[in-house]
PDB file of C-alpha atoms in Angstrom:
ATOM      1  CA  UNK A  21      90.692  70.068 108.901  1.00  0.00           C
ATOM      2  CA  UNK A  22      94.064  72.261 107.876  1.00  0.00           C
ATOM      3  CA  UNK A  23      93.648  75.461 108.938  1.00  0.00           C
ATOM      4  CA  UNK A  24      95.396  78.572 108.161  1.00  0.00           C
ATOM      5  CA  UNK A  25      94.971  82.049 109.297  1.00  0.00           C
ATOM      6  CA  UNK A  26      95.719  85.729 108.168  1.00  0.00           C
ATOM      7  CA  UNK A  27      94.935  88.845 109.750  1.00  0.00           C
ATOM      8  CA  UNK A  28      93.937  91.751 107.027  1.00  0.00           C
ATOM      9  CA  UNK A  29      93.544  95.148 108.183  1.00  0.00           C
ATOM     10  CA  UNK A  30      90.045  96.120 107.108  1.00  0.00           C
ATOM     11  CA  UNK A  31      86.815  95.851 109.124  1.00  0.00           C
ATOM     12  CA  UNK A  32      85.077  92.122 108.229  1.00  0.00           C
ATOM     13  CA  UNK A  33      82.010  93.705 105.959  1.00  0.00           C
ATOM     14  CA  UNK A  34      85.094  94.446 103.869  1.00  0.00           C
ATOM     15  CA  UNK A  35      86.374  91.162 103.360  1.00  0.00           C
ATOM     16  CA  UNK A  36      83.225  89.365 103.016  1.00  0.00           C
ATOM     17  CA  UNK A  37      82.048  91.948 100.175  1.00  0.00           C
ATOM     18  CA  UNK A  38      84.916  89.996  98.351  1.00  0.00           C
ATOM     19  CA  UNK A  39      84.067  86.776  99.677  1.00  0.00           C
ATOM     20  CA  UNK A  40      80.584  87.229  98.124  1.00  0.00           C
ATOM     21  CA  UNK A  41      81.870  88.496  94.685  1.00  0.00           C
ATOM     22  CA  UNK A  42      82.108  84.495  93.096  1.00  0.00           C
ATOM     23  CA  UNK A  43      83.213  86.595  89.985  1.00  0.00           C
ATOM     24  CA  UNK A  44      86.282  87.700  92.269  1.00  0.00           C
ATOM     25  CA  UNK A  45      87.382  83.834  92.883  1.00  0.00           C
ATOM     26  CA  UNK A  46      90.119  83.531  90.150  1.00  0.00           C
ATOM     27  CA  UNK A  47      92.015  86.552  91.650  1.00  0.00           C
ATOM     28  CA  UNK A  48      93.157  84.799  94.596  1.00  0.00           C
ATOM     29  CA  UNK A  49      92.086  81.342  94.866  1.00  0.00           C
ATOM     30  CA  UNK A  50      94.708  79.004  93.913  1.00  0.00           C
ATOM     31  CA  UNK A  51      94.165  76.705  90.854  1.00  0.00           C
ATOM     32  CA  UNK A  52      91.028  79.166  90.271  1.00  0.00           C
ATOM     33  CA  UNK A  53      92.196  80.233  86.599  1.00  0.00           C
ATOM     34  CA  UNK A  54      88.973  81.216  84.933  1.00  0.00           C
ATOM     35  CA  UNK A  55      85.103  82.087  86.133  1.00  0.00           C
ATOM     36  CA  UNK A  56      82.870  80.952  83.452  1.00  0.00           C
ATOM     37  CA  UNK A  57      79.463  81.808  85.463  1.00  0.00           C
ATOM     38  CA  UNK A  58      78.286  82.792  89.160  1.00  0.00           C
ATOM     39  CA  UNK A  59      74.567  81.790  89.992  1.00  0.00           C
ATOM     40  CA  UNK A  60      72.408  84.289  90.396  1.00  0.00           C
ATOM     41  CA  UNK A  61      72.017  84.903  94.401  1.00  0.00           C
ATOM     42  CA  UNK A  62      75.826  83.697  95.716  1.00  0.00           C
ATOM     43  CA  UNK A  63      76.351  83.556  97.860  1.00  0.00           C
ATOM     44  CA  UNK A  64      73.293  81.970  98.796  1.00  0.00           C
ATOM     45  CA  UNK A  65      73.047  78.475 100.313  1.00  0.00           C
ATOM     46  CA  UNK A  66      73.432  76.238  97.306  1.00  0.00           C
ATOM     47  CA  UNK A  67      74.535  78.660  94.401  1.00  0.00           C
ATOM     48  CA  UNK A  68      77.428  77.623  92.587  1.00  0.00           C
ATOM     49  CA  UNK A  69      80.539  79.755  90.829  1.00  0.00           C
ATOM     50  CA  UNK A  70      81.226  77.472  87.803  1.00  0.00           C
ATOM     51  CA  UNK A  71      85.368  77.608  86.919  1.00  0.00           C
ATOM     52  CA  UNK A  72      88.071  76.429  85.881  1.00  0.00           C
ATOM     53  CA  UNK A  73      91.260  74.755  87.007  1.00  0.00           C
ATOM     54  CA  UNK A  74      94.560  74.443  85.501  1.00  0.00           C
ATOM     55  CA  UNK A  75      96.453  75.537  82.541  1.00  0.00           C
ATOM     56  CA  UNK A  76      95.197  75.996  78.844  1.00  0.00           C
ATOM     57  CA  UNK A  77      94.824  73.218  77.159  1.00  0.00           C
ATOM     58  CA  UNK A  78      94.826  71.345  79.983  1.00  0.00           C
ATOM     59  CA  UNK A  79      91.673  73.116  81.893  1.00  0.00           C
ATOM     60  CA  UNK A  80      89.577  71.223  83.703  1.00  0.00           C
ATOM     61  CA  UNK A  81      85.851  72.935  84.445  1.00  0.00           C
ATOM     62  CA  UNK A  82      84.519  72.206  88.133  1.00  0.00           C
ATOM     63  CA  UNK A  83      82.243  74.281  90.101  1.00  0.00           C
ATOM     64  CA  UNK A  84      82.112  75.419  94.026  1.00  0.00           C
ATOM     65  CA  UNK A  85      78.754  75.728  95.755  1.00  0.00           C
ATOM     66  CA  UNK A  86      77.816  77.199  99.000  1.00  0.00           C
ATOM     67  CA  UNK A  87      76.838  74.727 101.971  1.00  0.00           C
ATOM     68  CA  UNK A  88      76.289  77.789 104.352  1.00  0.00           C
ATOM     69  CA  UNK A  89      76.304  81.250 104.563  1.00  0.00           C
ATOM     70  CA  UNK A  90      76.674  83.776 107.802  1.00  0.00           C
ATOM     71  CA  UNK A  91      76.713  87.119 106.064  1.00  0.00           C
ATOM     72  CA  UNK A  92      79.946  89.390 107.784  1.00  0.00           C
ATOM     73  CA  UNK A  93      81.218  86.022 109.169  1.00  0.00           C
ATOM     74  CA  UNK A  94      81.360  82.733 107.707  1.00  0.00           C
ATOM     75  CA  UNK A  95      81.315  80.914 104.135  1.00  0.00           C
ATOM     76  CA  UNK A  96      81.236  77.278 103.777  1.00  0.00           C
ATOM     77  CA  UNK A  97      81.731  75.702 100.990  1.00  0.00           C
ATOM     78  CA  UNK A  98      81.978  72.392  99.012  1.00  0.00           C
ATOM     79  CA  UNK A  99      84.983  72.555  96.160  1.00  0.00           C
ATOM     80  CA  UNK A 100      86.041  70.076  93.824  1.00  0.00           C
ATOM     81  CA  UNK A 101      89.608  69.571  93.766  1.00  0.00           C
ATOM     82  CA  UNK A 102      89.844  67.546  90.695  1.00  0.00           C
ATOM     83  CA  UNK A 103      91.553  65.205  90.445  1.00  0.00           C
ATOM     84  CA  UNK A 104      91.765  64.822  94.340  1.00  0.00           C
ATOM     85  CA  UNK A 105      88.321  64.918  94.957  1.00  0.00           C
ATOM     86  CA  UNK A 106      85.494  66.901  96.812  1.00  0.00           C
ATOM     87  CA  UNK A 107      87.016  68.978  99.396  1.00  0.00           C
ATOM     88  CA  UNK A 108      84.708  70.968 102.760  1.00  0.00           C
ATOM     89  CA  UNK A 109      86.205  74.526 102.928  1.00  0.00           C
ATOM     90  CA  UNK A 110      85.132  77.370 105.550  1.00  0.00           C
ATOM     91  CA  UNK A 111      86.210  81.110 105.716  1.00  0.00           C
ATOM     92  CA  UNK A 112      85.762  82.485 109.123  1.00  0.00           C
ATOM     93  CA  UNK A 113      86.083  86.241 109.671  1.00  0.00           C
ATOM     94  CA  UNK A 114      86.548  87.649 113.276  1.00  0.00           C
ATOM     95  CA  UNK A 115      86.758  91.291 114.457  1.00  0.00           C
ATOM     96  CA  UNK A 116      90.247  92.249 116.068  1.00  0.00           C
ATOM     97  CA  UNK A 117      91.688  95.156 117.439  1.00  0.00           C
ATOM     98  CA  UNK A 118      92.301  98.006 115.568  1.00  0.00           C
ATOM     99  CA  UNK A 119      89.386  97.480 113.395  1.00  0.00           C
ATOM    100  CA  UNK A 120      91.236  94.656 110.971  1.00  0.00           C
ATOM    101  CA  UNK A 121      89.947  91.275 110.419  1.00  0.00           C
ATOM    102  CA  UNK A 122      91.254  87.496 111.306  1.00  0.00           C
ATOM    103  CA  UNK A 123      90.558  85.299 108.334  1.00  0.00           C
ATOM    104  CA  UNK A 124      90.908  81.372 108.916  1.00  0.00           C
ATOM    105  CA  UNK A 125      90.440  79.304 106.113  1.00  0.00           C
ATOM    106  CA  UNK A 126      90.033  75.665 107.325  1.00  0.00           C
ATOM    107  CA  UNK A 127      89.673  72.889 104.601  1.00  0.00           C
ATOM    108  CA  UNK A 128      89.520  68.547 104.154  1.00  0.00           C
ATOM    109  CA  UNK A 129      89.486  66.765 101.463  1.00  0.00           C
ATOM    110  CA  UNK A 130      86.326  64.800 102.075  1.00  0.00           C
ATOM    111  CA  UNK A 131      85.956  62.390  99.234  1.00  0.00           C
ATOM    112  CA  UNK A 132      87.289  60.914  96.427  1.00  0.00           C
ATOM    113  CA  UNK A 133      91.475  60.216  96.412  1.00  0.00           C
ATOM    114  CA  UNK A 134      92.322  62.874  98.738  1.00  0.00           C
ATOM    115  CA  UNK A 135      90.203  61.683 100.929  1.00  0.00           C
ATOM    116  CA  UNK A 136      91.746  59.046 101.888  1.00  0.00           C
ATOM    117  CA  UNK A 137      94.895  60.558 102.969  1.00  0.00           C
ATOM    118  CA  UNK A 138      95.383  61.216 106.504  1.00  0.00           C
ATOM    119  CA  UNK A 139      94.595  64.752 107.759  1.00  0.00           C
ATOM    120  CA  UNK A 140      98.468  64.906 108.833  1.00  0.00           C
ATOM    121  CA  UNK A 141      99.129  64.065 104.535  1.00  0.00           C
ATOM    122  CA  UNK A 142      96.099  66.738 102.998  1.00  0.00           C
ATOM    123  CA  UNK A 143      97.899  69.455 105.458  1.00  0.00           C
ATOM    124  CA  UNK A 144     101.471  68.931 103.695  1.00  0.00           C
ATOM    125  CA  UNK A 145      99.230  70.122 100.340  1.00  0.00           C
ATOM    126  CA  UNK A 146      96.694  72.070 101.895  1.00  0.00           C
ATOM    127  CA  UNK A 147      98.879  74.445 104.022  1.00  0.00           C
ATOM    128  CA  UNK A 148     101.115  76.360 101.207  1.00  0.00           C
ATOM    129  CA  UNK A 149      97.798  76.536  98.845  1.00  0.00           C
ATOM    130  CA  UNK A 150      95.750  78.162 101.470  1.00  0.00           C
ATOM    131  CA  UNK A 151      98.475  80.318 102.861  1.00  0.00           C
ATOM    132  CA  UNK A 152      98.619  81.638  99.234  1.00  0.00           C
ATOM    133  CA  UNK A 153      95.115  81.760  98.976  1.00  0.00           C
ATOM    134  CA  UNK A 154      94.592  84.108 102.375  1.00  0.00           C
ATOM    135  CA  UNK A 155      98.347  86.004 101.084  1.00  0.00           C
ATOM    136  CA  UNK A 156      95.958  86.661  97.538  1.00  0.00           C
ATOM    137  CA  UNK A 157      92.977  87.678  99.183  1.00  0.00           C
ATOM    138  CA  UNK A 158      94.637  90.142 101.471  1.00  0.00           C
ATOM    139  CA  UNK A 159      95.941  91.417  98.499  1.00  0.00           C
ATOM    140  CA  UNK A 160      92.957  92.270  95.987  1.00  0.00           C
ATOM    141  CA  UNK A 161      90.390  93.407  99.420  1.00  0.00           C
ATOM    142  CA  UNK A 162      93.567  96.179 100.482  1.00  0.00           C
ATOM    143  CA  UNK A 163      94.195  97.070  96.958  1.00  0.00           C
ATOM    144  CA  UNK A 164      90.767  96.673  95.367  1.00  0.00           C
ATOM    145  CA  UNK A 165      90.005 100.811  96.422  1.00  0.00           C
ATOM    146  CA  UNK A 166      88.188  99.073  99.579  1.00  0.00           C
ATOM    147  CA  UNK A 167      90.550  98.802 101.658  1.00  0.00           C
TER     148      UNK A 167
END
């Protein structure tokens, strides 16, 4: 898996409020450009945040849906990455000194075309994206009136 990590300085409960706000996801998720629904209960084992990815016209609709949930620590989750595939992606929040938080965000592709690149190949694609993605995040929980 390609993992990148970011430390944000707010306690964890903070960031996983956002984590578990599926109507947050087009904020700071990369390629997120639109949420057209959140299931009722996410982020609860197999509820999905229904979206969209790319530019108008040219919007494709996918959805994301939890594989496992450890409230204040961990989100895992299965995204489509169209048109690369089904990609595995995990948040992981840590306590560290000073009271801030360590986000890593570790993701594979795990089928379809990017799949079959090697792990060395998804990580030239995966790293900027995710980098963004934690750079994003940091950005709405700090400046969201939570932070």
């Amino acid at each position: 898996m390609t993992t990148v990590e970011l430390e944000i300085p707010v306690p964890p409960d903070q960031v996983f409020a956002l984590l578990a706000d599926g109507w947050s996801y087009a904020g700071w998720v990369v390629g997120a450009t639109h949420i057209r629904d959140v299931d009722e209960g996410w982020p609860a084992v197999g509820t999905r945040i229904h979206h969209s990815v790319g530019a108008w016209p040219l919007q494709i609709e996918d959805e994301t849906v939890v594989l496992a949930v450890l409230p204040g620590s961990a989100l895992e989750l299965r995204a489509k990455l169209w048109p690369f595939g089904v990609a595995k992606v995990r948040f992981e929040l840590t306590s560290v000194a000073g009271g801030g938080t360590g986000v890593s965000m570790s993701e594979k592709a795990v089928s379809g075309p990017g799949a079959l690149m090697p792990e060395a190949v998804q990580a030239l694609f995966l790293r900027p994206r995710n980098r963004e993605t934690l750079r994003r995040l940091a950005d709405v929980v700090l400046h969201s009136g939570n932070g």
